[in-house]
Coordinates of N, CA and C in Angstrom, one line a residue:
X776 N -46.2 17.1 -3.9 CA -45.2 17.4 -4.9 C -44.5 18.8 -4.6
X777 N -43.3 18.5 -4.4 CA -42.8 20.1 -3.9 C -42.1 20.8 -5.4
X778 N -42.6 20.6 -6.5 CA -42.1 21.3 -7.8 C -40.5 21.3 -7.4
X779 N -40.6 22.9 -8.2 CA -38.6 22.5 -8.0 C -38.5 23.9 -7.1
X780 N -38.9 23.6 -6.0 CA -38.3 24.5 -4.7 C -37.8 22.7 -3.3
X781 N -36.9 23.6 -3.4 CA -36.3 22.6 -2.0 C -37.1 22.4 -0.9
X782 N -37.8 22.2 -0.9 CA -39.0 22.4 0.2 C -39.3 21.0 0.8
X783 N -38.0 19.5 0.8 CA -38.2 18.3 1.2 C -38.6 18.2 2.4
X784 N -37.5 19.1 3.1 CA -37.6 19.6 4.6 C -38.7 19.6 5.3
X785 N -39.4 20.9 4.9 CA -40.6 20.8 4.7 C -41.6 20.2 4.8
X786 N -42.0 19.5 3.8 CA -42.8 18.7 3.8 C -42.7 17.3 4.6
X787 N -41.3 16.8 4.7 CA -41.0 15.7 5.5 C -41.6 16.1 7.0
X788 N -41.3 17.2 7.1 CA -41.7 17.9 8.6 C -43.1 17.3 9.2
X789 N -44.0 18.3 7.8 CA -45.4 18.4 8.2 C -46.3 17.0 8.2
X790 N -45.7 15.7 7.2 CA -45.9 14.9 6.8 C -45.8 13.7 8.0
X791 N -44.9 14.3 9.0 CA -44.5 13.5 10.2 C -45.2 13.9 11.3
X792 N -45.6 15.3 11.2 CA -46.6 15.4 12.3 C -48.0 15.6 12.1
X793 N -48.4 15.4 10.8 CA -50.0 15.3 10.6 C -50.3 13.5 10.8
X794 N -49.2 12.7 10.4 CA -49.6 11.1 10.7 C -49.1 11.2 12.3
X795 N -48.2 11.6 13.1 CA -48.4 11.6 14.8 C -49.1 11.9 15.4
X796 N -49.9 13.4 14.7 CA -50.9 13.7 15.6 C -52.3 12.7 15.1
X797 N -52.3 11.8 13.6 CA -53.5 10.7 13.6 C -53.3 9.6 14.8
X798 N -51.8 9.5 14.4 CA -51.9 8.0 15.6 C -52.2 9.0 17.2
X799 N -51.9 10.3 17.3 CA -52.3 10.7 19.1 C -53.5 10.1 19.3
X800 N -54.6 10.9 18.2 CA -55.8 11.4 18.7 C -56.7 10.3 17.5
X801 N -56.3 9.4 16.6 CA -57.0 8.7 16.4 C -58.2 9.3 15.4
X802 N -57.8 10.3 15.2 CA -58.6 11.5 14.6 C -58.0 11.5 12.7
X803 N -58.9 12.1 11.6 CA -58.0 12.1 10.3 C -56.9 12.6 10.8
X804 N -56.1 12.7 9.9 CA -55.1 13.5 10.1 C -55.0 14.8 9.2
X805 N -54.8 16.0 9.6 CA -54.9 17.1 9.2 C -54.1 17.5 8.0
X806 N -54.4 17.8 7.1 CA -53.3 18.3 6.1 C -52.9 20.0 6.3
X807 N -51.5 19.8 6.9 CA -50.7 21.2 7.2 C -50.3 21.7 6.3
X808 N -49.8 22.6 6.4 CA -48.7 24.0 5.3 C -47.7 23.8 5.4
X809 N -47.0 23.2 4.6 CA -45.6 23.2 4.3 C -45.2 24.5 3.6
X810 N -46.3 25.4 3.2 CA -45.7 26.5 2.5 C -45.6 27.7 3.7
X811 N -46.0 27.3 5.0 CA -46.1 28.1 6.5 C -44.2 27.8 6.5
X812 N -43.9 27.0 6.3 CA -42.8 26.6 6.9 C -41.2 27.5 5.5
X813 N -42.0 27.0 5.0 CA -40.9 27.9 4.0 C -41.1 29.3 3.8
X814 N -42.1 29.8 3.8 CA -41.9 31.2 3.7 C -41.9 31.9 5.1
X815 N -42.0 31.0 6.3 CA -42.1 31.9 7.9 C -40.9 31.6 8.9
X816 N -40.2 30.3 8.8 CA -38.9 29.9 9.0 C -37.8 30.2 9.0
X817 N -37.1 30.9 10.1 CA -35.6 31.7 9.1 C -34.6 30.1 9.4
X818 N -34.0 30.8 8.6 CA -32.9 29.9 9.0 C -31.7 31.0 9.3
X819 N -31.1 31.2 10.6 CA -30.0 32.3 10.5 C -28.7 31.4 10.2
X820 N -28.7 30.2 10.3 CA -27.2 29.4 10.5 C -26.7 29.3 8.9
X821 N -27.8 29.2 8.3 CA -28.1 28.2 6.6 C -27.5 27.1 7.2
X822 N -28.3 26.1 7.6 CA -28.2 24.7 7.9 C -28.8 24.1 6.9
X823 N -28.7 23.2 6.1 CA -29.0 22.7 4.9 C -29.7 23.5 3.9
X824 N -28.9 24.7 3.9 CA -29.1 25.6 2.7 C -29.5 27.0 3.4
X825 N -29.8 27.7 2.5 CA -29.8 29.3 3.1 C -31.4 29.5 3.5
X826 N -32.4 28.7 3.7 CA -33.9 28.4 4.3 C -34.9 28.7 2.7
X827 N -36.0 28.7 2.8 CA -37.0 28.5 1.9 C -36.7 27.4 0.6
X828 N -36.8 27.5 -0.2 CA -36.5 26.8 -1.3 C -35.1 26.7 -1.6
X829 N -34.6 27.6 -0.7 CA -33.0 26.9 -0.9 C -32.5 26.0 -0.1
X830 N -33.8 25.0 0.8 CA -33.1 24.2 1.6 C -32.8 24.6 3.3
X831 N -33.5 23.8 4.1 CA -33.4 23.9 5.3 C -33.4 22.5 6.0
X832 N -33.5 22.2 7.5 CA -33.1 21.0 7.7 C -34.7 20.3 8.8
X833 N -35.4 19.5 8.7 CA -36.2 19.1 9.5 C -36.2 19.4 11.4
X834 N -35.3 19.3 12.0 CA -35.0 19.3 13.2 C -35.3 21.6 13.0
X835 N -34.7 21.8 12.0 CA -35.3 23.5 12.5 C -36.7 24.0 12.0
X836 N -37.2 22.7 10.9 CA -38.7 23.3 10.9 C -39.8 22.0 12.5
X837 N -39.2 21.1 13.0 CA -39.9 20.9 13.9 C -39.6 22.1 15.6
X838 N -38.5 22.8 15.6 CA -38.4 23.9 16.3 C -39.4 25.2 16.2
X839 N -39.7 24.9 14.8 CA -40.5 26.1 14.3 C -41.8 26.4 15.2
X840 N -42.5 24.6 15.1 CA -43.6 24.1 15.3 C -43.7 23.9 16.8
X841 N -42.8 23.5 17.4 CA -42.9 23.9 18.5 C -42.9 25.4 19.1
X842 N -42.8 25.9 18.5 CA -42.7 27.7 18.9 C -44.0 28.3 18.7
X843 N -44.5 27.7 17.4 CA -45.4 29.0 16.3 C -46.5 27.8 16.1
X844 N -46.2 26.4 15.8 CA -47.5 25.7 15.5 C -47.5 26.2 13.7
X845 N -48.4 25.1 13.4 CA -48.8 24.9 11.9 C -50.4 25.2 11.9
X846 N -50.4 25.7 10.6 CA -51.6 25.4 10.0 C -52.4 25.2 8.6
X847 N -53.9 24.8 8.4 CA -53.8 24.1 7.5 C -53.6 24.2 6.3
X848 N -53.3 23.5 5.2 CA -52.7 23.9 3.9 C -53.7 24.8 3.0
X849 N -55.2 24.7 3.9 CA -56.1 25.5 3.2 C -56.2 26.8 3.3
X850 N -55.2 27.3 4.0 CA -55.2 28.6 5.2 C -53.9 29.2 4.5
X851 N -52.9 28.0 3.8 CA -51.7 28.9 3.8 C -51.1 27.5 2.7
X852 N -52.2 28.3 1.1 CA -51.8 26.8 0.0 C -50.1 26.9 -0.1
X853 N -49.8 25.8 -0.9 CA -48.5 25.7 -1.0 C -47.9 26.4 -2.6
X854 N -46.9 26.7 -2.5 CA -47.0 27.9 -3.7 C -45.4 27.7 -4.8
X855 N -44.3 26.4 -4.1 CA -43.2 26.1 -4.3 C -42.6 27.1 -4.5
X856 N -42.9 27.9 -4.0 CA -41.9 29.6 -3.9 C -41.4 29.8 -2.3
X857 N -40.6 30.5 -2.2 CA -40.4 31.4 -1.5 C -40.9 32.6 -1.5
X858 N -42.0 32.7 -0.2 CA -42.9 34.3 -0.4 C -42.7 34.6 1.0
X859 N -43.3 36.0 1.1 CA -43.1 36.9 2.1 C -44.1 35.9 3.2
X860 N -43.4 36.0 4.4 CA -44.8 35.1 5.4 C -45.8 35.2 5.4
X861 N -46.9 35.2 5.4 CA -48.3 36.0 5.7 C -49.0 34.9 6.6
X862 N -48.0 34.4 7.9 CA -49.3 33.5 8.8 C -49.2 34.5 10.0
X863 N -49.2 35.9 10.1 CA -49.2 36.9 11.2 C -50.6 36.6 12.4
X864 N -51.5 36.2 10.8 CA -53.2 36.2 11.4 C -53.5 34.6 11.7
X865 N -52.7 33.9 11.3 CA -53.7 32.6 10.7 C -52.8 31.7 12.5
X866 N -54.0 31.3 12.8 CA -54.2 30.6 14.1 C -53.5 28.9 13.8
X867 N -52.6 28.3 14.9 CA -52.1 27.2 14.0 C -52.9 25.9 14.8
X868 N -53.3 24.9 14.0 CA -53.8 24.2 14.2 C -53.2 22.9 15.0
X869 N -52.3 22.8 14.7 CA -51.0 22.2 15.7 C -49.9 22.4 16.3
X870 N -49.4 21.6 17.5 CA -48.4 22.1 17.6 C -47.5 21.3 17.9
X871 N -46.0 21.0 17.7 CA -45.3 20.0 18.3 C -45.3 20.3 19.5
X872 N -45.4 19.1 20.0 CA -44.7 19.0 21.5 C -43.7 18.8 22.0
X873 N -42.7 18.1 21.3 CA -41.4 17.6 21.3 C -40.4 16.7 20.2
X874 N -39.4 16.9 20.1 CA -38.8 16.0 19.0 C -37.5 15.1 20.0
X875 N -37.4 14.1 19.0 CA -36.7 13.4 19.9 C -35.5 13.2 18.5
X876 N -34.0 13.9 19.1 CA -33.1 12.8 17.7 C -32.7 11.7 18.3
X877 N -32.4 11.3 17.0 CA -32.1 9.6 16.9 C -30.7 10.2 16.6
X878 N -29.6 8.8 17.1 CA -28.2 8.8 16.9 C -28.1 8.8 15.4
X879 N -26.6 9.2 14.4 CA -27.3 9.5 13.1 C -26.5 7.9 12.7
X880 N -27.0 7.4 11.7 CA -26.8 6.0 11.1 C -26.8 5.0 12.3
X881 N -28.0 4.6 12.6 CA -28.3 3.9 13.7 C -29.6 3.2 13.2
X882 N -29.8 2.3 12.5 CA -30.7 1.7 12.0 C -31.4 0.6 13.1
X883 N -30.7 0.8 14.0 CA -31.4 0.0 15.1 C -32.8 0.8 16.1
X884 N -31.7 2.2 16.6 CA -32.3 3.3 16.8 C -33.7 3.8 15.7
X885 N -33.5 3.5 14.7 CA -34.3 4.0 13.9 C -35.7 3.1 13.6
X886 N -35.4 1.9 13.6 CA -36.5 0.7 13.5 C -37.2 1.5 14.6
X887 N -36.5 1.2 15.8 CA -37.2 0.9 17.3 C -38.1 2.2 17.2
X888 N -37.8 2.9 16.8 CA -38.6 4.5 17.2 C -39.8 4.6 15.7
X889 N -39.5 3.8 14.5 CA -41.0 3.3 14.1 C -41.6 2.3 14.2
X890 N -41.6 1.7 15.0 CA -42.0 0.3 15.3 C -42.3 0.9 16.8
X891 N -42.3 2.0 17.7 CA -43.0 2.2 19.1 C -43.6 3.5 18.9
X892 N -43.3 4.1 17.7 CA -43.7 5.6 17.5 C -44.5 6.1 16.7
X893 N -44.1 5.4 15.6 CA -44.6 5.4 14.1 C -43.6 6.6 12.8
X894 N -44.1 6.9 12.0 CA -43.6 7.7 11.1 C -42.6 8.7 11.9
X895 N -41.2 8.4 11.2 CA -40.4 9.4 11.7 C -39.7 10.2 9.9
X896 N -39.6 11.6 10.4 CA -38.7 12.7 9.3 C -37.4 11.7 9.3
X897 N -36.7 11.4 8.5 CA -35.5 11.2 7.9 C -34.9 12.1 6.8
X898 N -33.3 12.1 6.8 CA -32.6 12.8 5.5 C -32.2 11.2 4.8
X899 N -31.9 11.0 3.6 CA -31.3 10.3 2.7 C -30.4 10.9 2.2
X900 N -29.7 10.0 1.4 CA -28.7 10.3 0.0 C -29.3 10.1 -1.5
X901 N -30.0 10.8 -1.4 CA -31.1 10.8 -3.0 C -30.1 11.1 -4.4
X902 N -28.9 10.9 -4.1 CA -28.3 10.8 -5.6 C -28.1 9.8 -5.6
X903 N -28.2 8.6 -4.7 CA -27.4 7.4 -5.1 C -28.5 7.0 -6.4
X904 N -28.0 6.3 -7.1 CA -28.2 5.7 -8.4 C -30.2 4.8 -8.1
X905 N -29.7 4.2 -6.9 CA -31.7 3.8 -6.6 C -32.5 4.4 -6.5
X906 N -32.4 5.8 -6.1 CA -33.4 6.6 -5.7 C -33.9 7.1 -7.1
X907 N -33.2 7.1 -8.3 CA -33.5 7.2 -9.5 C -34.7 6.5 -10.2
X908 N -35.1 5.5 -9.5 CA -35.3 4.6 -9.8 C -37.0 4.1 -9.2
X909 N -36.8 4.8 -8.2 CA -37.2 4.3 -6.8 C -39.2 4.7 -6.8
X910 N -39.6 4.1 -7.2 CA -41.4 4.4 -7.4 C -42.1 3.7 -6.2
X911 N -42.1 3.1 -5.2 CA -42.8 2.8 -3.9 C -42.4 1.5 -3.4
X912 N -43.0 1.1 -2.4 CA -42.6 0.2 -1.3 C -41.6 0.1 -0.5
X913 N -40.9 -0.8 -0.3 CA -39.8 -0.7 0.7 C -38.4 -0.6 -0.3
X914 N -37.6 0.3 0.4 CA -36.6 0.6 -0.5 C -35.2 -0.1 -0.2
X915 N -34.6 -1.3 -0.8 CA -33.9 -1.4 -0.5 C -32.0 -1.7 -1.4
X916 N -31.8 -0.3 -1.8 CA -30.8 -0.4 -1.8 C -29.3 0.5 -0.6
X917 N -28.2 0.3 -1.0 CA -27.4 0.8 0.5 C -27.6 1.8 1.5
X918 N -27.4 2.3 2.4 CA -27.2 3.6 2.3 C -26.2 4.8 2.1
X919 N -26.3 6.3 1.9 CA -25.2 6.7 1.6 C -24.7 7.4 3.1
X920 N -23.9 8.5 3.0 CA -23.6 9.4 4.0 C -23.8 10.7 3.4
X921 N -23.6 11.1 2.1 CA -24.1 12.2 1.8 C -25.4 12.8 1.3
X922 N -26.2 13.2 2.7 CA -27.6 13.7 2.9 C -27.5 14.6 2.0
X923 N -29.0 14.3 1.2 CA -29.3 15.8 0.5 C -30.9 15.6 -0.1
X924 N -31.4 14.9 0.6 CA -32.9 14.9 0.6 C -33.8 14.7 2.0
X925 N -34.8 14.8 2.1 CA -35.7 15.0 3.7 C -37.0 14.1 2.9
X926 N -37.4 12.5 3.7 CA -38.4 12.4 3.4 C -39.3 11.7 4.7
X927 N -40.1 11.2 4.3 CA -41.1 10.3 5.9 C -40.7 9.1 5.6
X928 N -40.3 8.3 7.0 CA -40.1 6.6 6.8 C -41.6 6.1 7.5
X929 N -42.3 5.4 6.9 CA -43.6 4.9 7.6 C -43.3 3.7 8.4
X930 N -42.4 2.7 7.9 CA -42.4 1.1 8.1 C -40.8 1.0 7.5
X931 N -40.7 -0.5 7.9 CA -39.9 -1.0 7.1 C -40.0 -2.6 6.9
X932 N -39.3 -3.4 6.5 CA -39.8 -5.1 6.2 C -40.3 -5.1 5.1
X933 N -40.7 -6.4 4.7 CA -41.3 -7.0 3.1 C -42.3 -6.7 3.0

């Protein structure tokens, strides 16, 4: 639950690479810090917002993680603030190795890469009128163009 700090980014991030690194290594999967990511992440561009809780964009917190690595959420709890960094000390327990984009509104592209890959970060249009709505399973109503949420796609089908 990211309360009410923007922090979808975020968590979509960490939430895509704690289920990739289960399917790597077959191992649990680790629960990371999304609060690493919001309070240690600049954003100098403001790409989907000005960074921490005001929004940032998945493709700059998986840059992060390839640079700096994550670690676990027990190391660095989540706090739905914006706070001063403090992972100066804290050793990260993962690291990305690469990200791959998908073409954007490519739903073919997008199957294929969870159906050979598994859980991939996505942005949505979370104002459309479904998402209101929207309590689990497969979701299907249109899509929009105007991104303004970050979540994990696991599957898709009935």
């Amino acid at each position: 639950n990211q309360g009410q700090c923007g922090s979808c980014w975020a968590f979509s991030a960490t939430e895509t690479l704690e289920s990739l690194y289960a399917l790597a290594t077959g191992e649990t999967a680790p629960i990371l810090a999304p609060q690493q990511l919001v309070s240690c992440m600049s954003n100098p561009n403001d790409c989907g917002g000005t960074g921490g809780c005001s929004g940032a964009t998945q493709p700059l917190a998986f840059n992060y993680t390839e640079t700096t690595g994550l670690t676990l959420e027990s190391n660095y709890p989540y706090r739905a603030q914006t706070l001063k960094c403090q992972a100066r000390d804290i050793v990260p327990v993962v690291k990305n190795t690469g990200v791959v984009q998908l073409p954007s509104n490519d739903p073919a592209a997008l199957l294929g890469a969870v159906a050979t890959v598994g859980p991939v970060s996505i942005s949505v249009d979370a104002g459309a009128q479904g998402w209101s709505y929207y309590a689990g399973g497969v979701y299907t109503d249109a899509c929009g163009f105007d991104v303004d949420h970050a979540v994990q796609l696991v599957g898709y089908g009935e």
